[in-house]
mmCIF file of C-alpha atoms in Angstrom:
data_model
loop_
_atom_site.group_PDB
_atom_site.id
_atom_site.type_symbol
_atom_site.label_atom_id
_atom_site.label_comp_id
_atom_site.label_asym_id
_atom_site.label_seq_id
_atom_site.Cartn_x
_atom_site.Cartn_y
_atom_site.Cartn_z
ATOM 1 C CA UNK A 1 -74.842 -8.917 -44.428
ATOM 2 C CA UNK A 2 -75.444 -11.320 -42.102
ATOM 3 C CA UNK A 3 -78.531 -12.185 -40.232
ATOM 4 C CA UNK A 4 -76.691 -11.824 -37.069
ATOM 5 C CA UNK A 5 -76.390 -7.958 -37.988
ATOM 6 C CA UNK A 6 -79.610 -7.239 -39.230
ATOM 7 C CA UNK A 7 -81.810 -5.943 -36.888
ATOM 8 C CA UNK A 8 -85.551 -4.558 -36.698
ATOM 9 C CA UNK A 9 -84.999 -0.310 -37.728
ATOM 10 C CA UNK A 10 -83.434 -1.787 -40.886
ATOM 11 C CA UNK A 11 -86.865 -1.622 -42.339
ATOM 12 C CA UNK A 12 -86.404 0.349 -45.537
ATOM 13 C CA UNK A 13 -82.302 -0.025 -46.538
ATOM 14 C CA UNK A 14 -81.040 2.564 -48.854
ATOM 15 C CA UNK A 15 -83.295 5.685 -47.211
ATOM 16 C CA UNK A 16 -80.940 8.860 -47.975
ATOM 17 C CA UNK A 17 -79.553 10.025 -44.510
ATOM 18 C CA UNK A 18 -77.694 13.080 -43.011
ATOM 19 C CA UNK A 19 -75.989 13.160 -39.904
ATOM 20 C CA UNK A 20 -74.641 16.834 -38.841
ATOM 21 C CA UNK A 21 -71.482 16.491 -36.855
ATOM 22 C CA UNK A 22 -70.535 13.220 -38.501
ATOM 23 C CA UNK A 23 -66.697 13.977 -37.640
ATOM 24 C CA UNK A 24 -66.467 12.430 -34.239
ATOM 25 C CA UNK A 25 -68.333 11.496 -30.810
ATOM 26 C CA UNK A 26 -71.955 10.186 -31.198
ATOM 27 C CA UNK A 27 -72.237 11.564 -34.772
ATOM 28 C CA UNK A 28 -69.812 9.775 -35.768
ATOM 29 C CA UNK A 29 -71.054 6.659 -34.238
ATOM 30 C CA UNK A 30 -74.488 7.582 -35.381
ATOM 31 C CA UNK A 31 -73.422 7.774 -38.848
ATOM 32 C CA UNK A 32 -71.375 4.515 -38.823
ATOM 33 C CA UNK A 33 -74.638 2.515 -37.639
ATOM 34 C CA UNK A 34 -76.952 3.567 -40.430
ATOM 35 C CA UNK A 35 -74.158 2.984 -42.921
ATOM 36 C CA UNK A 36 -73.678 -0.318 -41.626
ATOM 37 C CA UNK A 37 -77.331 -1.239 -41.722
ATOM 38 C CA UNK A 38 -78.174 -0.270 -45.258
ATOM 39 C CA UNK A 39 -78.642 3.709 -45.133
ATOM 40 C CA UNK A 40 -76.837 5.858 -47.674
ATOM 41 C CA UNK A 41 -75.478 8.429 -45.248
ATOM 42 C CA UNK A 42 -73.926 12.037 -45.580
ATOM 43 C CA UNK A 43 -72.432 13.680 -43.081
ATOM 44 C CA UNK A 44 -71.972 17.714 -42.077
ATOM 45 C CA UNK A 45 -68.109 18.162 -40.291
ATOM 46 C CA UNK A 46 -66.443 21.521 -39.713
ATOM 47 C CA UNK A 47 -63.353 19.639 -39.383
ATOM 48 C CA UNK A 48 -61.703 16.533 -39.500
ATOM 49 C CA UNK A 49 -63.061 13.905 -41.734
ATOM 50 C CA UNK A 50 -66.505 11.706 -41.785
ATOM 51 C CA UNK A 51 -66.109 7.367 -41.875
ATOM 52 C CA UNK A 52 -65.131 5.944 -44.578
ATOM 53 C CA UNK A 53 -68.345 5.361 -46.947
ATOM 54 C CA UNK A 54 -70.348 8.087 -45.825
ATOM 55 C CA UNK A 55 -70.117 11.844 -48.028
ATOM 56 C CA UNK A 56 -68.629 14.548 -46.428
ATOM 57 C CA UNK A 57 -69.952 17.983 -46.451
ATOM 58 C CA UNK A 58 -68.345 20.533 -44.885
ATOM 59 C CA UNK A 59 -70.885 23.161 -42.705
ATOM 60 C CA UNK A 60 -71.135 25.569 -40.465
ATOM 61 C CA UNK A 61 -75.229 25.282 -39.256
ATOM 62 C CA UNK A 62 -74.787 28.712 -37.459
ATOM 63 C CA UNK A 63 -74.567 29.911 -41.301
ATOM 64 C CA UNK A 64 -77.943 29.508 -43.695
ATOM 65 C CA UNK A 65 -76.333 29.577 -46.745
ATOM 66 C CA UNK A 66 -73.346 26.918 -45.639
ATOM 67 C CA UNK A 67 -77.011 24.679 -44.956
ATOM 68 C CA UNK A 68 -78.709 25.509 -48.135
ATOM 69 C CA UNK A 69 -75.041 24.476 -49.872
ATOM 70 C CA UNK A 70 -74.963 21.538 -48.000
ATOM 71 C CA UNK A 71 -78.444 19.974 -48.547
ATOM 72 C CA UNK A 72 -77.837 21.382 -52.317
ATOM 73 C CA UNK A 73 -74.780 18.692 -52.496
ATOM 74 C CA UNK A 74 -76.246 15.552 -51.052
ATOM 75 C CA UNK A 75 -79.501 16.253 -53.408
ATOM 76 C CA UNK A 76 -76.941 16.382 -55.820
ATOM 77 C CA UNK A 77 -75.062 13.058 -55.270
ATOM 78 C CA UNK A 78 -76.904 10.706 -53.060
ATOM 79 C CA UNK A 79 -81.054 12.318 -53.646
ATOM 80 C CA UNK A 80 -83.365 13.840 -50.919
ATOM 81 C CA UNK A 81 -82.577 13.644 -47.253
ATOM 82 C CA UNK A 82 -85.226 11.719 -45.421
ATOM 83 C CA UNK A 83 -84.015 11.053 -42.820
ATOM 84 C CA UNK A 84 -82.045 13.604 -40.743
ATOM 85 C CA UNK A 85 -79.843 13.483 -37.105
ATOM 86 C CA UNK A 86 -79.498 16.611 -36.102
ATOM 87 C CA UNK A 87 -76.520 16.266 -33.695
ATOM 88 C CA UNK A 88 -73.756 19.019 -34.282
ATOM 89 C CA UNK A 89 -73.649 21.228 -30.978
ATOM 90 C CA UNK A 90 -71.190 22.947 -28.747
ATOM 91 C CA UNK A 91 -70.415 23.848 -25.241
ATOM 92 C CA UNK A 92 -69.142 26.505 -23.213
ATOM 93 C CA UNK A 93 -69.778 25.983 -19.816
ATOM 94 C CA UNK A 94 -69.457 28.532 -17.102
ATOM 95 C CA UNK A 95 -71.262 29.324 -13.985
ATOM 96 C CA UNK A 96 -74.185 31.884 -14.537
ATOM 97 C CA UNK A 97 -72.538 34.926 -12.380
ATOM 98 C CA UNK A 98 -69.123 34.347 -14.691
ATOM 99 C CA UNK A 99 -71.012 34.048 -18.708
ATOM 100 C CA UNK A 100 -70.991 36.716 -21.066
ATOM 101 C CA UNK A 101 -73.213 36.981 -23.511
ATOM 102 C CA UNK A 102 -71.379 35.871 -26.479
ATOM 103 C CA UNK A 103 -71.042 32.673 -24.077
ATOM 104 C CA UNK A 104 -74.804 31.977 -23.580
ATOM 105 C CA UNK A 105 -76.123 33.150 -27.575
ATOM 106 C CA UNK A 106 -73.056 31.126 -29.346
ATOM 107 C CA UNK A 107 -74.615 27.817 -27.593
ATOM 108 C CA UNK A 108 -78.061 28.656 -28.446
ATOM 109 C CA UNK A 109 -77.005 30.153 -32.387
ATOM 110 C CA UNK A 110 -75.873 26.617 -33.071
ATOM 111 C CA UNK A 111 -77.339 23.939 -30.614
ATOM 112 C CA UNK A 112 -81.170 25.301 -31.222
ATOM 113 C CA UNK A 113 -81.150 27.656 -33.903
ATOM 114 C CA UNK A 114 -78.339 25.755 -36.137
ATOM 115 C CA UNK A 115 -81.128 22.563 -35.466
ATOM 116 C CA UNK A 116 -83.708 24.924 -36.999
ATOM 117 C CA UNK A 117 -81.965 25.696 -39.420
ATOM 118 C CA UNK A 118 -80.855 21.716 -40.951
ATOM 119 C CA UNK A 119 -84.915 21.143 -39.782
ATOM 120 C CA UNK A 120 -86.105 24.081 -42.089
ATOM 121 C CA UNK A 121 -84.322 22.633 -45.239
ATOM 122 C CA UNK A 122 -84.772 19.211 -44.820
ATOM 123 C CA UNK A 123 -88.524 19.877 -44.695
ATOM 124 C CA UNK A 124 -88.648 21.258 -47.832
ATOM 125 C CA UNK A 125 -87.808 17.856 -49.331
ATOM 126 C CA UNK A 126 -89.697 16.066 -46.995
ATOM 127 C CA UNK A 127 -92.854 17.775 -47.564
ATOM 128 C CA UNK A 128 -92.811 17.058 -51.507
ATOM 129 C CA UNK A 129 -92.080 13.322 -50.720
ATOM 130 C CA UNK A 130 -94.645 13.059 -47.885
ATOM 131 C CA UNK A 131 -92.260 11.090 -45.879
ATOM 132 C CA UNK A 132 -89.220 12.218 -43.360
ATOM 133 C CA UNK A 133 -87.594 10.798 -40.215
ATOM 134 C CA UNK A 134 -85.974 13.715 -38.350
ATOM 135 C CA UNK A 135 -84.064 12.747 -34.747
ATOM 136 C CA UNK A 136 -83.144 15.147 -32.401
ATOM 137 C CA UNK A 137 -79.832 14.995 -30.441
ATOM 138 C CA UNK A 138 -80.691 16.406 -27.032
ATOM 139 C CA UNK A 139 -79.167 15.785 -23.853
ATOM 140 C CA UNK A 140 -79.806 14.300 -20.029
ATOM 141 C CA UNK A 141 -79.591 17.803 -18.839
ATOM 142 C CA UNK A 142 -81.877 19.258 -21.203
ATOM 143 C CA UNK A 143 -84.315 17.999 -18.001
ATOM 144 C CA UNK A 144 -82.058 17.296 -15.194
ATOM 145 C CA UNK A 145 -79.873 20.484 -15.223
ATOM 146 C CA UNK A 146 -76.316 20.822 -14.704
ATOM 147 C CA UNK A 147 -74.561 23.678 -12.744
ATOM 148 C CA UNK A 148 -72.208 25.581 -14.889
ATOM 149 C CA UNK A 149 -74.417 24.442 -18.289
ATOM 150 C CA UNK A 150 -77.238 27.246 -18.058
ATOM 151 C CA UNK A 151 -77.249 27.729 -21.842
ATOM 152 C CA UNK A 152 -75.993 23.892 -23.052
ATOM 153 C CA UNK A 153 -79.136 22.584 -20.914
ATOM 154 C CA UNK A 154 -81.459 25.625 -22.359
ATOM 155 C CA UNK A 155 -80.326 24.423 -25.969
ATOM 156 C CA UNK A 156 -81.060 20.964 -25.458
ATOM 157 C CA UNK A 157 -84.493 21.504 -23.258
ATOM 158 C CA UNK A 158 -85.928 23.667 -26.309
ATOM 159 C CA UNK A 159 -85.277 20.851 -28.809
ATOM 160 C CA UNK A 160 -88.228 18.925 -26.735
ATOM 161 C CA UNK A 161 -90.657 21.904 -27.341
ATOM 162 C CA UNK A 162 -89.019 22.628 -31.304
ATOM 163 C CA UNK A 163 -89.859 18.555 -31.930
ATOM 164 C CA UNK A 164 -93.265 18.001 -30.393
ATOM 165 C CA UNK A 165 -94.105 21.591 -32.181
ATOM 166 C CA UNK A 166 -92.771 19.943 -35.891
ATOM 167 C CA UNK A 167 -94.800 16.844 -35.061
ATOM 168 C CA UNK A 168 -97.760 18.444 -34.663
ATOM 169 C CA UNK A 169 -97.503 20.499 -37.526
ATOM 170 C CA UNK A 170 -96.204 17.824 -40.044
ATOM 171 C CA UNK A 171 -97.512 14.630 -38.396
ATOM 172 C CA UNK A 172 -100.418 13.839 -41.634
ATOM 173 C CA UNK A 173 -97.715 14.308 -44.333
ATOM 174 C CA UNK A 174 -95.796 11.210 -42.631
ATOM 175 C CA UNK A 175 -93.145 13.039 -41.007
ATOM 176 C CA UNK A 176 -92.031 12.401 -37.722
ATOM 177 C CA UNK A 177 -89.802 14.237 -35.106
ATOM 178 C CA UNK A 178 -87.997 13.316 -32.479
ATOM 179 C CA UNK A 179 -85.737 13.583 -29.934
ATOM 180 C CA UNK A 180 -82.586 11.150 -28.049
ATOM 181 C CA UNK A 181 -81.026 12.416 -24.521
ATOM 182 C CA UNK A 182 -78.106 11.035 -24.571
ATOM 183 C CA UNK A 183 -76.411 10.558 -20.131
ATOM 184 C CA UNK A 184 -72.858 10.473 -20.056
ATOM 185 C CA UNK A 185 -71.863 8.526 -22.990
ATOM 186 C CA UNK A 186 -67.824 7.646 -23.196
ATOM 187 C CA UNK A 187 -66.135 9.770 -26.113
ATOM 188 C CA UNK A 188 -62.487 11.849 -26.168
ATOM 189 C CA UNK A 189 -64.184 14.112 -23.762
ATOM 190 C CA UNK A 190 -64.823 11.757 -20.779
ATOM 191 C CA UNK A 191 -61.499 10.103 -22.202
ATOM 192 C CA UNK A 192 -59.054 12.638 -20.378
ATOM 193 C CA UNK A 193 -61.463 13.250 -16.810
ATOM 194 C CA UNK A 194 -59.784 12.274 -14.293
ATOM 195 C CA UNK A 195 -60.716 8.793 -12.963
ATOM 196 C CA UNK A 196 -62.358 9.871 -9.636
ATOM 197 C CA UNK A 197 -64.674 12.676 -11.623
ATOM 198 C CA UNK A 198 -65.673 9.131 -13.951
ATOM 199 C CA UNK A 199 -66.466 7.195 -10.475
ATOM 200 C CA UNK A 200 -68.433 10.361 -9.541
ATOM 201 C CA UNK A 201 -70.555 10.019 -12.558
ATOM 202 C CA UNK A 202 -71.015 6.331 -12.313
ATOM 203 C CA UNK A 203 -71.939 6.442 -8.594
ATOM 204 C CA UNK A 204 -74.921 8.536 -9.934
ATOM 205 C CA UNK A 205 -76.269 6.115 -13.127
ATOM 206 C CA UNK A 206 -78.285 3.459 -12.026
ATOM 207 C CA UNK A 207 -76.756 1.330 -14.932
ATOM 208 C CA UNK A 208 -73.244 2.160 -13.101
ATOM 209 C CA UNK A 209 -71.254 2.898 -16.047
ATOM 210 C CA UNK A 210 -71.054 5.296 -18.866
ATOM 211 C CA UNK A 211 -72.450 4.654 -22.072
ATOM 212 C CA UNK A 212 -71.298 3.736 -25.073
ATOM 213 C CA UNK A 213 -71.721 5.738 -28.676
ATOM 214 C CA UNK A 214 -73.045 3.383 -30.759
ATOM 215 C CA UNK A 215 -76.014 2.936 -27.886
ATOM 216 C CA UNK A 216 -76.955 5.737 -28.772
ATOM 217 C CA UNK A 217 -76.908 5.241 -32.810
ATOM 218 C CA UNK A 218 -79.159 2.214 -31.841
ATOM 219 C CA UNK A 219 -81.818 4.370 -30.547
ATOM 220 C CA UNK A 220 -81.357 6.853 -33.256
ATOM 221 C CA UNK A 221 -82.027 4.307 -35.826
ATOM 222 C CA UNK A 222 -84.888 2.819 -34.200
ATOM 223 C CA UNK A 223 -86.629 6.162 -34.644
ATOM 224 C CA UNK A 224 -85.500 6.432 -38.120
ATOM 225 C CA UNK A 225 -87.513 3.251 -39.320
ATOM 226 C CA UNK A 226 -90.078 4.349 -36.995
ATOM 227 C CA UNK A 227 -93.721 5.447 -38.283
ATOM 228 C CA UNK A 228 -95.873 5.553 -35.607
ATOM 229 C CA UNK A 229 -93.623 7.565 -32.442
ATOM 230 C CA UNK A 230 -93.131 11.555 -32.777
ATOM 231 C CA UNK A 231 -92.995 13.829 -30.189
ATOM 232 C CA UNK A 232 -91.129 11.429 -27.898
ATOM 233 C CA UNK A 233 -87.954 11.675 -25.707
ATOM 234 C CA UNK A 234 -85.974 8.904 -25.635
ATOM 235 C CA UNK A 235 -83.195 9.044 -22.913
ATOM 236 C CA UNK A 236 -80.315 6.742 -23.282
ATOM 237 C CA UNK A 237 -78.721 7.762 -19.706
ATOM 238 C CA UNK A 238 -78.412 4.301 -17.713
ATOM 239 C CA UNK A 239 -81.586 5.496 -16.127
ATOM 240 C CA UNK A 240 -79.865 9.330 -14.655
ATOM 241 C CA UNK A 241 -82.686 11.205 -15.711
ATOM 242 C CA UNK A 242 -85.486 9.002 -15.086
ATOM 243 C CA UNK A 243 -88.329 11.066 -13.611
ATOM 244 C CA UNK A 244 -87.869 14.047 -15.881
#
């Protein structure tokens, strides 16, 4: 590698890490980046396939034992996870008045309790080795709010409260928590809005543009060769949710 690539996270290469929702988006990216700089790196997909170079392991996180199997397999082949991006989520927007349940609890069964779950095992490791690195995937509107995203934003805004809680209660054994809110980051989502809903968006970012995956991986891997920040929120927004 190059010196031109190495940068300052890449502080201890070959760390064992797993990225849920490796299969596209900002996992994806997330799980390219720590490849790239010296991270063995598994990945959780429900469908589709992970980069090349990084394990595969299929997972549902709204089911325990799918979790327990998973962890159980990248013990198996690449050691003990220690450092963990909890990123897999979902959305199903509506406007309060029109949710149903099933609407608001199938968001929060796998964008906070799913995250519990993937935090749970990976502790169990973590504790034994007195070390872990566990990020967060949250979102801008885990703080700002978004009409039509009552239970995405709920998800997300508990992750603060579920990562400052871990950090207290872990902090001495040299395990840290916590979060990244990503703003409106370009991926196949924003790919098909139409072009005056993307000008509507930028109009609002200070940085006046969308950002970019692999910005976010950079901030995720700055907290994963981090020992000294838990607790925090790191927004990587182009400055939308400054304030919050």
């Amino acid at each position: 590698m190059s010196s031109e690539q190495t940068t300052p996270e890449q502080t201890t290469p070959g760390r064992v890490a797993l990225v849920t929702g490796a299969n596209k988006g900002i996992g994806r990216a997330i799980a390219e980046y720590l490849r790239d700089h010296g991270y063995r790196v598994a990945g959780t997909y429900r469908s589709g396939e992970v980069p090349d170079g990084v394990l595969g392991v299929q997972c549902d996180i709204t089911d325990a034992a799918q979790v327990d199997e998973a962890f159980g397999q990248v013990e198996q082949q690449l050691g003990p996870v220690e450092v963990l991006v909890a990123n897999a989520g979902i959305t199903k927007d509506g406007l309060l008045m029109r949710m149903d349940e099933d609407d608001f609890t199938s968001v929060i069964d796998t964008n906070l309790t799913g995250t519990w779950r993937v935090v749970k095992r990976a502790t169990r490791a973590m504790m034994k080795q007195r070390f872990g690195r566990i990020v967060l995937i949250s979102s801008v509107v885990a703080l700002l709010g978004s009409p039509g995203q009552v239970n995405y934003a709920a998800s997300k805004a508990a992750l603060v409260g579920m990562a400052r809680s871990i950090s207290r209660e872990l902090g001495t054994r040299n395990i840290t928590c916590n979060v990244v809110a990503p703003g409106f980051i370009e991926t196949d989502m924003t790919a098909v809005l139409p072009e005056d809903t993307i000008k509507g968006y930028q109009a609002r970012i200070p940085a006046g543009r969308l950002g970019q995956s692999a910005e976010v991986a950079q901030a995720v891997a700055f907290l994963a060769g981090a020992d000294y920040i838990t607790g925090a929120v790191i927004p990587v927004d182009g400055g939308l949710g400054m304030g919050h």
